[in-house]
Amino acid sequence: MLEAGILILEDFNFSPVSLDSLTSQRSKELGRQLEGWLSAADLSHGPARAIIAPHAGYQYCGACEAYAYRQISPVVVQRVFILGPSHHVRLAGCALSSATKYRTPLYDLKIDMQIYAELESTGHFERMNMTVDEDEHSIEMHLPYIAKVMEDYKDKFTIVPILVGSLSPEKEALYGRILAKYLADPQNLIVVSSDFCHWGQRFRYTFHERSWGQIYQSIEALDRKGMDIIETLNPSAFTEYLKKYGNTICGRHPIGVLLQAASYLIKEGDLNGQKLSMKFLQYAQSNQCCNMSDSSVSYASAALVFE
């Protein structure tokens, strides 16, 4: 729902409801739930310059997602880029929101119009219409976690939501080069929104390597192969992995853009003596599949740090 340039978002589960039904008490409950998950997660690979985290309903991935958000140091972050895959429209490139702020159950998140102008000046970004913005959950599901982690600095940061289309490897490299300078800036945080394997007949993906064990074990082994490659920050190797196995990682293109940005900084030597280190911190599945009638979605959380 659009109101004077404000995109009013819905509840953060699989049964969206109007914001009008979100009482103050319910907002407090959401805040407490997020805080509980964050408190249970270890701070082991921070401060994060970028994270990879899932975007399903919190009852499925909220605890896993917390491991990525726990690595953020809110005191240094002034901008949060959110790269989410497009689930509902075909995009050959990347698109920016038409709103000026996102209204969440916790508080409003302001979109950085200056950064939007910089991105638009490259000629490689279009604007998504409000219907697309409202329908797309891959960005929306991260907003409460961002709001919670940045709560003490809520008037001191902006967000930069970017919807990522079905990019070729060449376009992933293009957008990686564009975003590399923002990744290099310690005042920026990049959030990459992605679930991992979508397994089952309803997803038209039933890969099972029996030598890896039962179906759910095969799924995890497959996901971890991809996670290991992502940790190497090698975009070409990740592309080859996807070609070989066809793993249904919905955020493969946002991940590809992040890998390309990191790879560009490494090649250009723009790191001031620092090294980049990507590490996966948590993994979960919505269901343990044991037969062909089962289905599941995998979730993984990672953090990229400059050491």
mmCIF file of C-alpha atoms in Angstrom:
data_model
loop_
_atom_site.group_PDB
_atom_site.id
_atom_site.type_symbol
_atom_site.label_atom_id
_atom_site.label_comp_id
_atom_site.label_asym_id
_atom_site.label_seq_id
_atom_site.Cartn_x
_atom_site.Cartn_y
_atom_site.Cartn_z
ATOM 1 C CA MET A 1 0.000 0.000 0.000
ATOM 2 C CA LEU A 2 1.417 3.403 -0.996
ATOM 3 C CA GLU A 3 0.891 6.509 1.080
ATOM 4 C CA ALA A 4 2.700 9.743 0.110
ATOM 5 C CA GLY A 5 5.777 7.926 -1.140
ATOM 6 C CA ILE A 6 5.816 5.521 1.800
ATOM 7 C CA LEU A 7 5.593 1.821 1.089
ATOM 8 C CA ILE A 8 3.576 0.318 3.934
ATOM 9 C CA LEU A 9 4.645 -3.260 4.383
ATOM 10 C CA GLU A 10 2.725 -6.188 5.745
ATOM 11 C CA ASP A 11 3.239 -8.644 8.571
ATOM 12 C CA PHE A 12 6.325 -10.835 8.477
ATOM 13 C CA ASN A 13 5.025 -14.381 8.233
ATOM 14 C CA PHE A 14 3.431 -16.580 5.596
ATOM 15 C CA SER A 15 -0.041 -15.124 6.236
ATOM 16 C CA PRO A 16 0.315 -11.392 5.525
ATOM 17 C CA VAL A 17 -2.236 -9.086 7.114
ATOM 18 C CA SER A 18 -2.906 -5.378 6.813
ATOM 19 C CA LEU A 19 -0.646 -3.111 8.805
ATOM 20 C CA ASP A 20 -3.799 -1.747 10.433
ATOM 21 C CA SER A 21 -4.065 -4.987 12.419
ATOM 22 C CA LEU A 22 -0.526 -4.692 13.744
ATOM 23 C CA THR A 23 -1.062 -3.403 17.256
ATOM 24 C CA SER A 24 1.649 -1.830 19.359
ATOM 25 C CA GLN A 25 1.689 -5.002 21.433
ATOM 26 C CA ARG A 26 2.274 -7.137 18.362
ATOM 27 C CA SER A 27 5.162 -4.905 17.279
ATOM 28 C CA LYS A 28 6.700 -5.345 20.718
ATOM 29 C CA GLU A 29 6.304 -9.105 20.410
ATOM 30 C CA LEU A 30 8.120 -9.050 17.072
ATOM 31 C CA GLY A 31 10.921 -6.999 18.609
ATOM 32 C CA ARG A 32 11.267 -9.408 21.527
ATOM 33 C CA GLN A 33 11.314 -12.397 19.190
ATOM 34 C CA LEU A 34 14.079 -10.903 17.062
ATOM 35 C CA GLU A 35 16.042 -9.922 20.163
ATOM 36 C CA GLY A 36 15.776 -13.474 21.490
ATOM 37 C CA TRP A 37 17.155 -14.973 18.297
ATOM 38 C CA LEU A 38 19.967 -12.422 18.174
ATOM 39 C CA SER A 39 20.911 -13.116 21.791
ATOM 40 C CA ALA A 40 21.113 -16.850 21.071
ATOM 41 C CA ALA A 41 23.452 -16.371 18.088
ATOM 42 C CA ASP A 42 27.221 -16.186 18.515
ATOM 43 C CA LEU A 43 29.276 -13.173 17.455
ATOM 44 C CA SER A 44 32.088 -15.068 15.737
ATOM 45 C CA HIS A 45 32.832 -13.398 12.385
ATOM 46 C CA GLY A 46 32.399 -9.661 12.542
ATOM 47 C CA PRO A 47 32.100 -6.807 12.061
ATOM 48 C CA ALA A 48 30.350 -7.791 8.852
ATOM 49 C CA ARG A 49 30.705 -5.691 5.709
ATOM 50 C CA ALA A 50 28.174 -7.946 3.970
ATOM 51 C CA ILE A 51 25.900 -10.781 4.995
ATOM 52 C CA ILE A 52 23.934 -13.521 3.259
ATOM 53 C CA ALA A 53 20.684 -14.417 5.009
ATOM 54 C CA PRO A 54 17.346 -16.104 4.171
ATOM 55 C CA HIS A 55 13.981 -14.489 3.514
ATOM 56 C CA ALA A 56 11.328 -17.060 4.452
ATOM 57 C CA GLY A 57 8.802 -16.767 7.269
ATOM 58 C CA TYR A 58 10.490 -16.195 10.596
ATOM 59 C CA GLN A 59 9.024 -19.370 12.062
ATOM 60 C CA TYR A 60 11.197 -21.254 9.569
ATOM 61 C CA CYS A 61 14.378 -19.194 9.275
ATOM 62 C CA GLY A 62 14.344 -16.491 11.948
ATOM 63 C CA ALA A 63 16.785 -18.284 14.241
ATOM 64 C CA CYS A 64 19.163 -19.066 11.358
ATOM 65 C CA GLU A 65 18.944 -15.523 10.013
ATOM 66 C CA ALA A 66 20.019 -14.119 13.381
ATOM 67 C CA TYR A 67 23.510 -15.577 12.967
ATOM 68 C CA ALA A 68 24.144 -13.236 10.045
ATOM 69 C CA TYR A 69 22.657 -10.163 11.711
ATOM 70 C CA ARG A 70 24.570 -10.834 14.928
ATOM 71 C CA GLN A 71 27.820 -10.067 13.078
ATOM 72 C CA ILE A 72 26.831 -6.454 12.316
ATOM 73 C CA SER A 73 28.360 -3.520 14.203
ATOM 74 C CA PRO A 74 25.595 -0.891 14.099
ATOM 75 C CA VAL A 75 27.835 1.871 15.436
ATOM 76 C CA VAL A 76 29.730 2.118 12.118
ATOM 77 C CA VAL A 77 26.909 1.434 9.637
ATOM 78 C CA GLN A 78 25.319 4.430 7.924
ATOM 79 C CA ARG A 79 23.818 2.713 4.854
ATOM 80 C CA VAL A 80 22.318 -0.719 4.385
ATOM 81 C CA PHE A 81 22.157 -2.019 0.815
ATOM 82 C CA ILE A 82 19.608 -4.828 0.405
ATOM 83 C CA LEU A 83 19.995 -7.050 -2.672
ATOM 84 C CA GLY A 84 16.932 -9.236 -3.126
ATOM 85 C CA PRO A 85 16.073 -11.592 -6.000
ATOM 86 C CA SER A 86 12.978 -10.906 -8.072
ATOM 87 C CA HIS A 87 10.374 -13.652 -7.609
ATOM 88 C CA HIS A 88 7.420 -12.101 -9.444
ATOM 89 C CA VAL A 89 8.669 -10.147 -12.462
ATOM 90 C CA ARG A 90 11.268 -10.792 -15.117
ATOM 91 C CA LEU A 91 14.129 -8.340 -14.858
ATOM 92 C CA ALA A 92 17.118 -8.335 -17.175
ATOM 93 C CA GLY A 93 18.946 -5.983 -14.821
ATOM 94 C CA CYS A 94 18.378 -4.394 -11.414
ATOM 95 C CA ALA A 95 15.594 -2.122 -10.193
ATOM 96 C CA LEU A 96 15.189 0.495 -7.477
ATOM 97 C CA SER A 97 12.141 1.254 -5.357
ATOM 98 C CA SER A 98 9.711 4.052 -6.217
ATOM 99 C CA ALA A 99 9.091 4.748 -2.527
ATOM 100 C CA THR A 100 11.014 7.151 -0.301
ATOM 101 C CA LYS A 101 10.720 5.076 2.848
ATOM 102 C CA TYR A 102 9.519 1.665 4.016
ATOM 103 C CA ARG A 103 7.153 1.551 6.985
ATOM 104 C CA THR A 104 7.778 -1.519 9.165
ATOM 105 C CA PRO A 105 6.173 -2.675 12.431
ATOM 106 C CA LEU A 106 9.177 -1.270 14.338
ATOM 107 C CA TYR A 107 9.799 2.095 12.648
ATOM 108 C CA ASP A 108 10.191 3.698 9.223
ATOM 109 C CA LEU A 109 13.330 3.013 7.179
ATOM 110 C CA LYS A 110 14.378 5.889 4.923
ATOM 111 C CA ILE A 111 15.643 5.163 1.421
ATOM 112 C CA ASP A 112 18.904 6.918 0.524
ATOM 113 C CA MET A 113 17.891 9.086 -2.414
ATOM 114 C CA GLN A 114 21.440 10.364 -2.954
ATOM 115 C CA ILE A 115 22.765 6.830 -3.481
ATOM 116 C CA TYR A 116 19.747 6.076 -5.685
ATOM 117 C CA ALA A 117 20.693 9.072 -7.859
ATOM 118 C CA GLU A 118 24.278 7.811 -8.100
ATOM 119 C CA LEU A 119 23.090 4.355 -9.149
ATOM 120 C CA GLU A 120 20.611 5.731 -11.691
ATOM 121 C CA SER A 121 23.347 7.887 -13.211
ATOM 122 C CA THR A 122 25.114 4.700 -14.359
ATOM 123 C CA GLY A 123 22.216 3.989 -16.728
ATOM 124 C CA HIS A 124 21.912 0.406 -15.496
ATOM 125 C CA PHE A 125 19.048 0.679 -12.994
ATOM 126 C CA GLU A 126 15.327 0.945 -13.636
ATOM 127 C CA ARG A 127 12.493 1.694 -11.215
ATOM 128 C CA MET A 128 10.133 -1.012 -10.038
ATOM 129 C CA ASN A 129 6.496 -0.015 -9.740
ATOM 130 C CA MET A 130 4.742 -0.082 -6.384
ATOM 131 C CA THR A 131 2.873 -3.310 -7.120
ATOM 132 C CA VAL A 132 6.144 -5.146 -7.684
ATOM 133 C CA ASP A 133 7.595 -3.563 -4.547
ATOM 134 C CA GLU A 134 4.607 -4.612 -2.444
ATOM 135 C CA ASP A 135 4.565 -8.158 -3.807
ATOM 136 C CA GLU A 136 8.287 -8.908 -3.447
ATOM 137 C CA HIS A 137 9.151 -10.512 -0.097
ATOM 138 C CA SER A 138 12.900 -11.016 -0.605
ATOM 139 C CA ILE A 139 13.649 -7.450 0.517
ATOM 140 C CA GLU A 140 10.685 -7.041 2.859
ATOM 141 C CA MET A 141 11.576 -9.962 5.118
ATOM 142 C CA HIS A 142 14.919 -8.388 6.031
ATOM 143 C CA LEU A 143 13.553 -5.035 7.133
ATOM 144 C CA PRO A 144 12.555 -5.925 10.720
ATOM 145 C CA TYR A 145 15.967 -7.481 11.397
ATOM 146 C CA ILE A 146 17.684 -4.387 9.986
ATOM 147 C CA ALA A 147 15.427 -2.158 12.078
ATOM 148 C CA LYS A 148 16.115 -4.195 15.217
ATOM 149 C CA VAL A 149 19.898 -4.346 14.818
ATOM 150 C CA MET A 150 20.064 -0.611 14.021
ATOM 151 C CA GLU A 151 17.488 0.387 16.650
ATOM 152 C CA ASP A 152 19.844 2.574 18.707
ATOM 153 C CA TYR A 153 20.857 4.454 15.543
ATOM 154 C CA LYS A 154 17.502 4.587 13.779
ATOM 155 C CA ASP A 155 17.843 8.253 12.794
ATOM 156 C CA LYS A 156 21.432 7.849 11.594
ATOM 157 C CA PHE A 157 21.198 5.359 8.731
ATOM 158 C CA THR A 158 19.447 4.869 5.415
ATOM 159 C CA ILE A 159 18.619 1.852 3.273
ATOM 160 C CA VAL A 160 19.305 1.142 -0.405
ATOM 161 C CA PRO A 161 16.913 -1.593 -1.604
ATOM 162 C CA ILE A 162 17.856 -3.141 -4.963
ATOM 163 C CA LEU A 163 15.788 -5.783 -6.745
ATOM 164 C CA VAL A 164 18.071 -8.106 -8.711
ATOM 165 C CA GLY A 165 16.860 -9.771 -11.894
ATOM 166 C CA SER A 166 17.945 -12.895 -13.772
ATOM 167 C CA LEU A 167 21.417 -11.691 -14.630
ATOM 168 C CA SER A 168 23.934 -13.254 -16.958
ATOM 169 C CA PRO A 169 27.443 -13.753 -15.517
ATOM 170 C CA GLU A 170 28.508 -10.695 -17.499
ATOM 171 C CA LYS A 171 25.776 -8.573 -15.935
ATOM 172 C CA GLU A 172 26.610 -9.900 -12.471
ATOM 173 C CA ALA A 173 30.151 -8.655 -13.130
ATOM 174 C CA LEU A 174 28.819 -5.280 -14.314
ATOM 175 C CA TYR A 175 26.718 -4.722 -11.202
ATOM 176 C CA GLY A 176 29.537 -6.068 -9.037
ATOM 177 C CA ARG A 177 31.851 -3.386 -10.419
ATOM 178 C CA ILE A 178 29.224 -0.706 -9.788
ATOM 179 C CA LEU A 179 28.700 -1.791 -6.177
ATOM 180 C CA ALA A 180 32.359 -2.518 -5.385
ATOM 181 C CA LYS A 181 33.086 1.010 -4.181
ATOM 182 C CA TYR A 182 30.178 0.792 -1.747
ATOM 183 C CA LEU A 183 31.388 -2.572 -0.449
ATOM 184 C CA ALA A 184 34.826 -1.020 0.127
ATOM 185 C CA ASP A 185 33.345 1.683 2.385
ATOM 186 C CA PRO A 186 33.168 0.547 6.054
ATOM 187 C CA GLN A 187 30.135 2.783 6.598
ATOM 188 C CA ASN A 188 28.136 0.542 4.259
ATOM 189 C CA LEU A 189 26.599 -2.870 4.873
ATOM 190 C CA ILE A 190 25.369 -5.110 2.061
ATOM 191 C CA VAL A 191 22.582 -7.575 2.861
ATOM 192 C CA VAL A 192 22.188 -10.356 0.293
ATOM 193 C CA SER A 193 18.801 -12.043 0.505
ATOM 194 C CA SER A 194 18.732 -15.721 -0.434
ATOM 195 C CA ASP A 195 17.304 -19.053 0.557
ATOM 196 C CA PHE A 196 19.199 -22.148 -0.524
ATOM 197 C CA CYS A 197 17.929 -25.430 -1.986
ATOM 198 C CA HIS A 198 14.190 -25.620 -2.729
ATOM 199 C CA TRP A 199 13.681 -29.372 -2.911
ATOM 200 C CA GLY A 200 10.602 -31.347 -3.900
ATOM 201 C CA GLN A 201 8.203 -31.971 -6.735
ATOM 202 C CA ARG A 202 6.444 -28.645 -6.110
ATOM 203 C CA PHE A 203 9.778 -26.927 -6.829
ATOM 204 C CA ARG A 204 10.519 -29.224 -9.799
ATOM 205 C CA TYR A 205 13.838 -30.151 -8.235
ATOM 206 C CA THR A 206 14.433 -33.617 -6.789
ATOM 207 C CA PHE A 207 18.194 -34.143 -7.070
ATOM 208 C CA HIS A 208 19.314 -36.974 -4.767
ATOM 209 C CA GLU A 209 22.870 -38.280 -4.637
ATOM 210 C CA ARG A 210 22.349 -41.553 -2.762
ATOM 211 C CA SER A 211 26.012 -41.862 -1.841
ATOM 212 C CA TRP A 212 25.522 -38.741 0.301
ATOM 213 C CA GLY A 213 22.831 -40.400 2.427
ATOM 214 C CA GLN A 214 19.107 -39.818 2.792
ATOM 215 C CA ILE A 215 17.439 -37.058 0.822
ATOM 216 C CA TYR A 216 17.861 -34.386 3.500
ATOM 217 C CA GLN A 217 21.525 -35.349 3.892
ATOM 218 C CA SER A 218 22.019 -35.121 0.136
ATOM 219 C CA ILE A 219 20.392 -31.681 0.149
ATOM 220 C CA GLU A 220 22.711 -30.474 2.903
ATOM 221 C CA ALA A 221 25.791 -31.875 1.157
ATOM 222 C CA LEU A 222 24.715 -30.139 -2.052
ATOM 223 C CA ASP A 223 24.141 -26.836 -0.261
ATOM 224 C CA ARG A 224 27.457 -27.070 1.562
ATOM 225 C CA LYS A 225 29.292 -27.585 -1.721
ATOM 226 C CA GLY A 226 27.847 -24.272 -2.829
ATOM 227 C CA MET A 227 28.570 -22.616 0.510
ATOM 228 C CA ASP A 228 32.201 -23.763 0.357
ATOM 229 C CA ILE A 229 32.545 -22.216 -3.099
ATOM 230 C CA ILE A 230 30.931 -18.952 -1.985
ATOM 231 C CA GLU A 231 33.478 -18.769 0.832
ATOM 232 C CA THR A 232 36.272 -18.750 -1.775
ATOM 233 C CA LEU A 233 34.762 -15.543 -3.260
ATOM 234 C CA ASN A 234 35.137 -17.038 -6.742
ATOM 235 C CA PRO A 235 32.146 -15.999 -8.889
ATOM 236 C CA SER A 236 33.111 -18.223 -11.848
ATOM 237 C CA ALA A 237 33.310 -21.313 -9.641
ATOM 238 C CA PHE A 238 29.870 -20.506 -8.206
ATOM 239 C CA THR A 239 28.419 -20.170 -11.714
ATOM 240 C CA GLU A 240 29.905 -23.539 -12.687
ATOM 241 C CA TYR A 241 28.488 -25.150 -9.542
ATOM 242 C CA LEU A 242 25.013 -23.893 -10.422
ATOM 243 C CA LYS A 243 25.355 -25.196 -13.983
ATOM 244 C CA LYS A 244 26.505 -28.607 -12.765
ATOM 245 C CA TYR A 245 23.899 -29.232 -10.076
ATOM 246 C CA GLY A 246 21.098 -26.804 -10.869
ATOM 247 C CA ASN A 247 20.673 -26.075 -7.174
ATOM 248 C CA THR A 248 17.575 -23.936 -6.700
ATOM 249 C CA ILE A 249 19.242 -21.121 -4.752
ATOM 250 C CA CYS A 250 16.779 -18.290 -5.346
ATOM 251 C CA GLY A 251 19.287 -15.554 -4.507
ATOM 252 C CA ARG A 252 22.001 -16.888 -6.789
ATOM 253 C CA HIS A 253 22.153 -13.631 -8.753
ATOM 254 C CA PRO A 254 22.444 -11.304 -5.719
ATOM 255 C CA ILE A 255 25.101 -13.696 -4.388
ATOM 256 C CA GLY A 256 26.818 -13.538 -7.775
ATOM 257 C CA VAL A 257 26.815 -9.730 -7.680
ATOM 258 C CA LEU A 258 28.380 -9.741 -4.199
ATOM 259 C CA LEU A 259 31.040 -12.234 -5.288
ATOM 260 C CA GLN A 260 31.813 -10.100 -8.332
ATOM 261 C CA ALA A 261 32.126 -6.965 -6.187
ATOM 262 C CA ALA A 262 34.489 -8.737 -3.792
ATOM 263 C CA SER A 263 36.469 -10.233 -6.675
ATOM 264 C CA TYR A 264 36.808 -6.802 -8.294
ATOM 265 C CA LEU A 265 38.219 -5.282 -5.105
ATOM 266 C CA ILE A 266 40.681 -8.152 -4.743
ATOM 267 C CA LYS A 267 41.863 -7.865 -8.363
ATOM 268 C CA GLU A 268 42.169 -4.092 -8.219
ATOM 269 C CA GLY A 269 44.102 -4.257 -4.941
ATOM 270 C CA ASP A 270 41.701 -1.735 -3.401
ATOM 271 C CA LEU A 271 41.846 -3.227 0.088
ATOM 272 C CA ASN A 272 44.453 -1.130 1.929
ATOM 273 C CA GLY A 273 46.287 -4.234 3.045
ATOM 274 C CA GLN A 274 43.130 -5.965 4.238
ATOM 275 C CA LYS A 275 41.872 -9.408 3.269
ATOM 276 C CA LEU A 276 38.298 -10.478 2.609
ATOM 277 C CA SER A 277 36.935 -13.437 4.533
ATOM 278 C CA MET A 278 33.518 -15.000 3.929
ATOM 279 C CA LYS A 279 32.256 -17.552 6.438
ATOM 280 C CA PHE A 280 28.983 -19.454 6.746
ATOM 281 C CA LEU A 281 27.781 -19.518 10.334
ATOM 282 C CA GLN A 282 24.493 -21.422 10.395
ATOM 283 C CA TYR A 283 22.463 -23.809 8.257
ATOM 284 C CA ALA A 284 18.918 -25.145 8.588
ATOM 285 C CA GLN A 285 16.165 -26.889 6.637
ATOM 286 C CA SER A 286 12.428 -26.320 6.913
ATOM 287 C CA ASN A 287 11.851 -30.080 6.847
ATOM 288 C CA GLN A 288 13.944 -33.263 6.755
ATOM 289 C CA CYS A 289 13.010 -34.930 3.470
ATOM 290 C CA CYS A 290 13.059 -38.720 3.482
ATOM 291 C CA ASN A 291 10.914 -39.591 0.459
ATOM 292 C CA MET A 292 9.976 -38.151 -2.907
ATOM 293 C CA SER A 293 6.665 -36.741 -1.678
ATOM 294 C CA ASP A 294 8.421 -34.503 0.856
ATOM 295 C CA SER A 295 9.634 -30.960 0.268
ATOM 296 C CA SER A 296 11.899 -28.495 2.028
ATOM 297 C CA VAL A 297 13.694 -25.175 1.738
ATOM 298 C CA SER A 298 17.224 -24.682 3.041
ATOM 299 C CA TYR A 299 18.494 -21.608 4.860
ATOM 300 C CA ALA A 300 22.068 -20.434 5.408
ATOM 301 C CA SER A 301 23.628 -17.382 7.025
ATOM 302 C CA ALA A 302 27.071 -15.973 6.251
ATOM 303 C CA ALA A 303 29.174 -12.897 6.938
ATOM 304 C CA LEU A 304 31.884 -11.191 4.889
ATOM 305 C CA VAL A 305 34.518 -9.288 6.845
ATOM 306 C CA PHE A 306 37.526 -7.159 5.938
ATOM 307 C CA GLU A 307 40.443 -8.368 8.050
#
